[in-house]
Amino acid sequence: APMPEDTTNVILIGLDHGKVSIRRDIAVSCSLLLRELLDNEPSSSDVEVPVEVPREDTLKLVAQYMLSRWQNKPRAIERPLAQPLQKRVDALDYDISSSWSVEMTLDLLAASNFLHFVELRDLCCAKVASYMMDMSTEGIRAMLGVQKDFTDEEERELKTKHGIPYV
């Protein structure tokens, strides 16, 4: 006989205190972190889980991706990403990710990494790589918010070791 559907929920709580609810069986099938956290927890009631994700809208997209992919795993994304994203991901992943801004993609990458949600993390990484394909080093730095390549301490070490500044 088929297993009964799990009727309890995992409620993900973002740093903005926004809450997103997703069926527990779906959440634990997608997220290694949630699977490990909830493995020994009774499933008789909903469970709230604080997540290191800044905004509720990001959590909503995480939950939507879980719902769309929990029984329909995406195809593996070849690395390195040498072709446009559309040629490297399946049609569903391309449609899902096509509306993401750079900021949302980076937020989703952080969320999927925190949750150990491999399929979403891989899609986010591929999307970030597709943004970078035609960017200059300065453009990539700006997108990622990187001011300089090395910390002041690393620069001092390099200058001491090699005798030249790396600024």
PDB file of C-alpha atoms in Angstrom:
ATOM      1  CA  ALA A   1       0.000   0.000   0.000  1.00  0.00           C
ATOM      2  CA  PRO A   2       1.301   3.517  -0.735  1.00  0.00           C
ATOM      3  CA  MET A   3       2.570   5.509   2.201  1.00  0.00           C
ATOM      4  CA  PRO A   4       0.097   8.090   3.508  1.00  0.00           C
ATOM      5  CA  GLU A   5       0.854  11.654   2.504  1.00  0.00           C
ATOM      6  CA  ASP A   6       2.585  13.670   5.209  1.00  0.00           C
ATOM      7  CA  THR A   7       0.144  16.294   6.425  1.00  0.00           C
ATOM      8  CA  THR A   8       2.489  18.195   8.726  1.00  0.00           C
ATOM      9  CA  ASN A   9       4.508  21.153   7.546  1.00  0.00           C
ATOM     10  CA  VAL A  10       7.927  22.658   7.916  1.00  0.00           C
ATOM     11  CA  ILE A  11       7.656  26.397   8.406  1.00  0.00           C
ATOM     12  CA  LEU A  12      10.791  28.151   7.217  1.00  0.00           C
ATOM     13  CA  ILE A  13      11.389  31.465   8.996  1.00  0.00           C
ATOM     14  CA  GLY A  14      13.625  34.033   7.330  1.00  0.00           C
ATOM     15  CA  LEU A  15      15.718  36.725   8.954  1.00  0.00           C
ATOM     16  CA  ASP A  16      12.919  39.208   8.160  1.00  0.00           C
ATOM     17  CA  HIS A  17      10.595  36.960  10.252  1.00  0.00           C
ATOM     18  CA  GLY A  18       8.653  36.031   7.100  1.00  0.00           C
ATOM     19  CA  LYS A  19       7.291  32.496   7.180  1.00  0.00           C
ATOM     20  CA  VAL A  20       6.847  30.000   4.362  1.00  0.00           C
ATOM     21  CA  SER A  21       5.176  26.664   4.927  1.00  0.00           C
ATOM     22  CA  ILE A  22       5.903  23.518   2.928  1.00  0.00           C
ATOM     23  CA  ARG A  23       4.783  19.953   3.420  1.00  0.00           C
ATOM     24  CA  ARG A  24       7.303  18.162   5.629  1.00  0.00           C
ATOM     25  CA  ASP A  25       7.854  15.147   3.355  1.00  0.00           C
ATOM     26  CA  ILE A  26       8.639  17.447   0.419  1.00  0.00           C
ATOM     27  CA  ALA A  27      10.979  19.648   2.476  1.00  0.00           C
ATOM     28  CA  VAL A  28      13.007  16.740   3.862  1.00  0.00           C
ATOM     29  CA  SER A  29      13.231  15.061   0.462  1.00  0.00           C
ATOM     30  CA  CYS A  30      14.837  18.210  -0.993  1.00  0.00           C
ATOM     31  CA  SER A  31      16.963  19.541   1.867  1.00  0.00           C
ATOM     32  CA  LEU A  32      19.690  17.501   3.506  1.00  0.00           C
ATOM     33  CA  LEU A  33      19.781  19.988   6.399  1.00  0.00           C
ATOM     34  CA  LEU A  34      16.043  19.622   7.069  1.00  0.00           C
ATOM     35  CA  ARG A  35      16.287  15.841   6.720  1.00  0.00           C
ATOM     36  CA  GLU A  36      19.047  15.712   9.336  1.00  0.00           C
ATOM     37  CA  LEU A  37      17.356  18.248  11.630  1.00  0.00           C
ATOM     38  CA  LEU A  38      13.984  16.545  11.580  1.00  0.00           C
ATOM     39  CA  ASP A  39      15.058  12.915  11.369  1.00  0.00           C
ATOM     40  CA  ASN A  40      14.351  12.194  15.040  1.00  0.00           C
ATOM     41  CA  GLU A  41      11.617  14.782  15.532  1.00  0.00           C
ATOM     42  CA  PRO A  42       8.052  13.492  15.842  1.00  0.00           C
ATOM     43  CA  SER A  43       6.078  14.343  12.734  1.00  0.00           C
ATOM     44  CA  SER A  44       2.773  14.824  14.522  1.00  0.00           C
ATOM     45  CA  SER A  45       2.889  18.621  14.366  1.00  0.00           C
ATOM     46  CA  ASP A  46       4.297  21.439  12.266  1.00  0.00           C
ATOM     47  CA  VAL A  47       7.913  22.412  12.908  1.00  0.00           C
ATOM     48  CA  GLU A  48       9.340  25.924  12.629  1.00  0.00           C
ATOM     49  CA  VAL A  49      12.911  26.179  11.336  1.00  0.00           C
ATOM     50  CA  PRO A  50      14.836  29.480  11.330  1.00  0.00           C
ATOM     51  CA  VAL A  51      16.773  29.853   8.095  1.00  0.00           C
ATOM     52  CA  GLU A  52      19.717  32.147   7.346  1.00  0.00           C
ATOM     53  CA  VAL A  53      17.838  33.709   4.444  1.00  0.00           C
ATOM     54  CA  PRO A  54      17.249  37.447   4.414  1.00  0.00           C
ATOM     55  CA  ARG A  55      13.813  37.690   2.840  1.00  0.00           C
ATOM     56  CA  GLU A  56      10.492  35.866   2.717  1.00  0.00           C
ATOM     57  CA  ASP A  57      10.292  36.222  -1.091  1.00  0.00           C
ATOM     58  CA  THR A  58      13.485  34.157  -1.365  1.00  0.00           C
ATOM     59  CA  LEU A  59      11.998  31.470   0.880  1.00  0.00           C
ATOM     60  CA  LYS A  60       8.847  31.424  -1.277  1.00  0.00           C
ATOM     61  CA  LEU A  61      10.966  30.693  -4.349  1.00  0.00           C
ATOM     62  CA  VAL A  62      12.838  27.948  -2.463  1.00  0.00           C
ATOM     63  CA  ALA A  63       9.493  26.358  -1.529  1.00  0.00           C
ATOM     64  CA  GLN A  64       8.177  26.706  -5.098  1.00  0.00           C
ATOM     65  CA  TYR A  65      11.291  24.990  -6.441  1.00  0.00           C
ATOM     66  CA  MET A  66      10.886  22.189  -3.884  1.00  0.00           C
ATOM     67  CA  LEU A  67       7.285  21.692  -5.007  1.00  0.00           C
ATOM     68  CA  SER A  68       8.176  21.646  -8.690  1.00  0.00           C
ATOM     69  CA  ARG A  69      11.158  19.310  -8.315  1.00  0.00           C
ATOM     70  CA  TRP A  70      10.633  16.927  -5.395  1.00  0.00           C
ATOM     71  CA  GLN A  71       9.285  14.134  -7.625  1.00  0.00           C
ATOM     72  CA  ASN A  72      10.762  15.435 -10.859  1.00  0.00           C
ATOM     73  CA  LYS A  73      14.513  15.805 -10.350  1.00  0.00           C
ATOM     74  CA  PRO A  74      16.307  18.025 -12.875  1.00  0.00           C
ATOM     75  CA  ARG A  75      18.961  16.657 -15.176  1.00  0.00           C
ATOM     76  CA  ALA A  76      22.550  17.127 -14.038  1.00  0.00           C
ATOM     77  CA  ILE A  77      24.172  20.352 -15.205  1.00  0.00           C
ATOM     78  CA  GLU A  78      27.483  19.800 -16.975  1.00  0.00           C
ATOM     79  CA  ARG A  79      30.463  21.726 -15.667  1.00  0.00           C
ATOM     80  CA  PRO A  80      32.047  23.995 -16.549  1.00  0.00           C
ATOM     81  CA  LEU A  81      29.190  25.919 -18.090  1.00  0.00           C
ATOM     82  CA  ALA A  82      30.599  26.365 -21.591  1.00  0.00           C
ATOM     83  CA  GLN A  83      27.300  27.078 -23.352  1.00  0.00           C
ATOM     84  CA  PRO A  84      24.341  29.338 -22.630  1.00  0.00           C
ATOM     85  CA  LEU A  85      22.198  28.280 -19.676  1.00  0.00           C
ATOM     86  CA  GLN A  86      19.277  27.358 -21.936  1.00  0.00           C
ATOM     87  CA  LYS A  87      21.403  24.601 -23.529  1.00  0.00           C
ATOM     88  CA  ARG A  88      22.645  23.242 -20.193  1.00  0.00           C
ATOM     89  CA  VAL A  89      19.480  22.984 -18.084  1.00  0.00           C
ATOM     90  CA  ASP A  90      16.122  21.402 -18.829  1.00  0.00           C
ATOM     91  CA  ALA A  91      13.172  23.519 -19.949  1.00  0.00           C
ATOM     92  CA  LEU A  92      11.538  23.622 -16.493  1.00  0.00           C
ATOM     93  CA  ASP A  93      14.703  24.890 -14.780  1.00  0.00           C
ATOM     94  CA  TYR A  94      15.233  27.445 -17.538  1.00  0.00           C
ATOM     95  CA  ASP A  95      11.631  28.708 -17.196  1.00  0.00           C
ATOM     96  CA  ILE A  96      11.846  28.803 -13.392  1.00  0.00           C
ATOM     97  CA  SER A  97      15.145  30.694 -13.340  1.00  0.00           C
ATOM     98  CA  SER A  98      14.525  33.062 -16.255  1.00  0.00           C
ATOM     99  CA  SER A  99      12.823  35.711 -14.098  1.00  0.00           C
ATOM    100  CA  TRP A 100      15.453  35.715 -11.334  1.00  0.00           C
ATOM    101  CA  SER A 101      17.448  38.909 -10.943  1.00  0.00           C
ATOM    102  CA  VAL A 102      21.145  38.734 -10.074  1.00  0.00           C
ATOM    103  CA  GLU A 103      20.303  39.651  -6.467  1.00  0.00           C
ATOM    104  CA  MET A 104      17.591  36.980  -6.218  1.00  0.00           C
ATOM    105  CA  THR A 105      19.892  34.360  -7.772  1.00  0.00           C
ATOM    106  CA  LEU A 106      22.596  35.149  -5.206  1.00  0.00           C
ATOM    107  CA  ASP A 107      20.020  35.054  -2.373  1.00  0.00           C
ATOM    108  CA  LEU A 108      18.714  31.699  -3.642  1.00  0.00           C
ATOM    109  CA  LEU A 109      22.275  30.412  -3.880  1.00  0.00           C
ATOM    110  CA  ALA A 110      22.865  31.340  -0.233  1.00  0.00           C
ATOM    111  CA  ALA A 111      19.545  29.772   0.800  1.00  0.00           C
ATOM    112  CA  SER A 112      20.113  26.538  -1.139  1.00  0.00           C
ATOM    113  CA  ASN A 113      23.631  26.289   0.236  1.00  0.00           C
ATOM    114  CA  PHE A 114      22.360  26.805   3.815  1.00  0.00           C
ATOM    115  CA  LEU A 115      19.624  24.193   3.331  1.00  0.00           C
ATOM    116  CA  HIS A 116      21.911  21.779   1.467  1.00  0.00           C
ATOM    117  CA  PHE A 117      19.387  21.726  -1.372  1.00  0.00           C
ATOM    118  CA  VAL A 118      21.710  20.444  -4.093  1.00  0.00           C
ATOM    119  CA  GLU A 119      19.437  20.749  -7.147  1.00  0.00           C
ATOM    120  CA  LEU A 120      18.601  24.389  -6.452  1.00  0.00           C
ATOM    121  CA  ARG A 121      22.202  25.186  -5.538  1.00  0.00           C
ATOM    122  CA  ASP A 122      23.454  23.710  -8.811  1.00  0.00           C
ATOM    123  CA  LEU A 123      20.889  25.693 -10.817  1.00  0.00           C
ATOM    124  CA  CYS A 124      21.872  28.905  -9.003  1.00  0.00           C
ATOM    125  CA  CYS A 125      25.570  28.235  -9.625  1.00  0.00           C
ATOM    126  CA  ALA A 126      24.884  27.676 -13.323  1.00  0.00           C
ATOM    127  CA  LYS A 127      22.810  30.866 -13.462  1.00  0.00           C
ATOM    128  CA  VAL A 128      25.614  32.865 -11.788  1.00  0.00           C
ATOM    129  CA  ALA A 129      28.131  31.321 -14.214  1.00  0.00           C
ATOM    130  CA  SER A 130      25.886  32.333 -17.132  1.00  0.00           C
ATOM    131  CA  TYR A 131      25.854  35.922 -15.844  1.00  0.00           C
ATOM    132  CA  MET A 132      29.651  35.886 -15.645  1.00  0.00           C
ATOM    133  CA  MET A 133      30.276  34.425 -19.109  1.00  0.00           C
ATOM    134  CA  ASP A 134      30.445  37.781 -20.857  1.00  0.00           C
ATOM    135  CA  MET A 135      31.497  39.962 -17.920  1.00  0.00           C
ATOM    136  CA  SER A 136      34.794  41.657 -17.289  1.00  0.00           C
ATOM    137  CA  THR A 137      36.637  41.101 -14.027  1.00  0.00           C
ATOM    138  CA  GLU A 138      35.343  44.488 -12.850  1.00  0.00           C
ATOM    139  CA  GLY A 139      31.772  43.482 -13.753  1.00  0.00           C
ATOM    140  CA  ILE A 140      32.076  40.251 -11.785  1.00  0.00           C
ATOM    141  CA  ARG A 141      33.501  42.119  -8.797  1.00  0.00           C
ATOM    142  CA  ALA A 142      30.608  44.586  -8.928  1.00  0.00           C
ATOM    143  CA  MET A 143      28.008  41.805  -9.192  1.00  0.00           C
ATOM    144  CA  LEU A 144      29.462  39.976  -6.193  1.00  0.00           C
ATOM    145  CA  GLY A 145      30.225  43.126  -4.182  1.00  0.00           C
ATOM    146  CA  VAL A 146      33.981  42.458  -4.108  1.00  0.00           C
ATOM    147  CA  GLN A 147      36.028  45.605  -3.516  1.00  0.00           C
ATOM    148  CA  LYS A 148      39.518  44.082  -3.740  1.00  0.00           C
ATOM    149  CA  ASP A 149      41.017  40.679  -4.439  1.00  0.00           C
ATOM    150  CA  PHE A 150      42.950  40.388  -1.173  1.00  0.00           C
ATOM    151  CA  THR A 151      42.519  41.495   2.417  1.00  0.00           C
ATOM    152  CA  ASP A 152      45.023  44.029   3.761  1.00  0.00           C
ATOM    153  CA  GLU A 153      46.786  41.226   5.654  1.00  0.00           C
ATOM    154  CA  GLU A 154      47.041  39.065   2.515  1.00  0.00           C
ATOM    155  CA  GLU A 155      48.438  42.036   0.573  1.00  0.00           C
ATOM    156  CA  ARG A 156      51.111  42.571   3.260  1.00  0.00           C
ATOM    157  CA  GLU A 157      52.049  38.876   3.152  1.00  0.00           C
ATOM    158  CA  LEU A 158      52.297  38.928  -0.656  1.00  0.00           C
ATOM    159  CA  LYS A 159      54.391  42.094  -0.597  1.00  0.00           C
ATOM    160  CA  THR A 160      56.710  40.612   2.039  1.00  0.00           C
ATOM    161  CA  LYS A 161      57.012  37.301   0.207  1.00  0.00           C
ATOM    162  CA  HIS A 162      57.346  38.648  -3.353  1.00  0.00           C
ATOM    163  CA  GLY A 163      58.484  42.224  -2.799  1.00  0.00           C
ATOM    164  CA  ILE A 164      55.813  43.749  -5.005  1.00  0.00           C
ATOM    165  CA  PRO A 165      52.348  45.100  -4.229  1.00  0.00           C
ATOM    166  CA  TYR A 166      49.316  43.184  -5.547  1.00  0.00           C
ATOM    167  CA  VAL A 167      46.860  46.039  -5.499  1.00  0.00           C
TER     168      VAL A 167
END
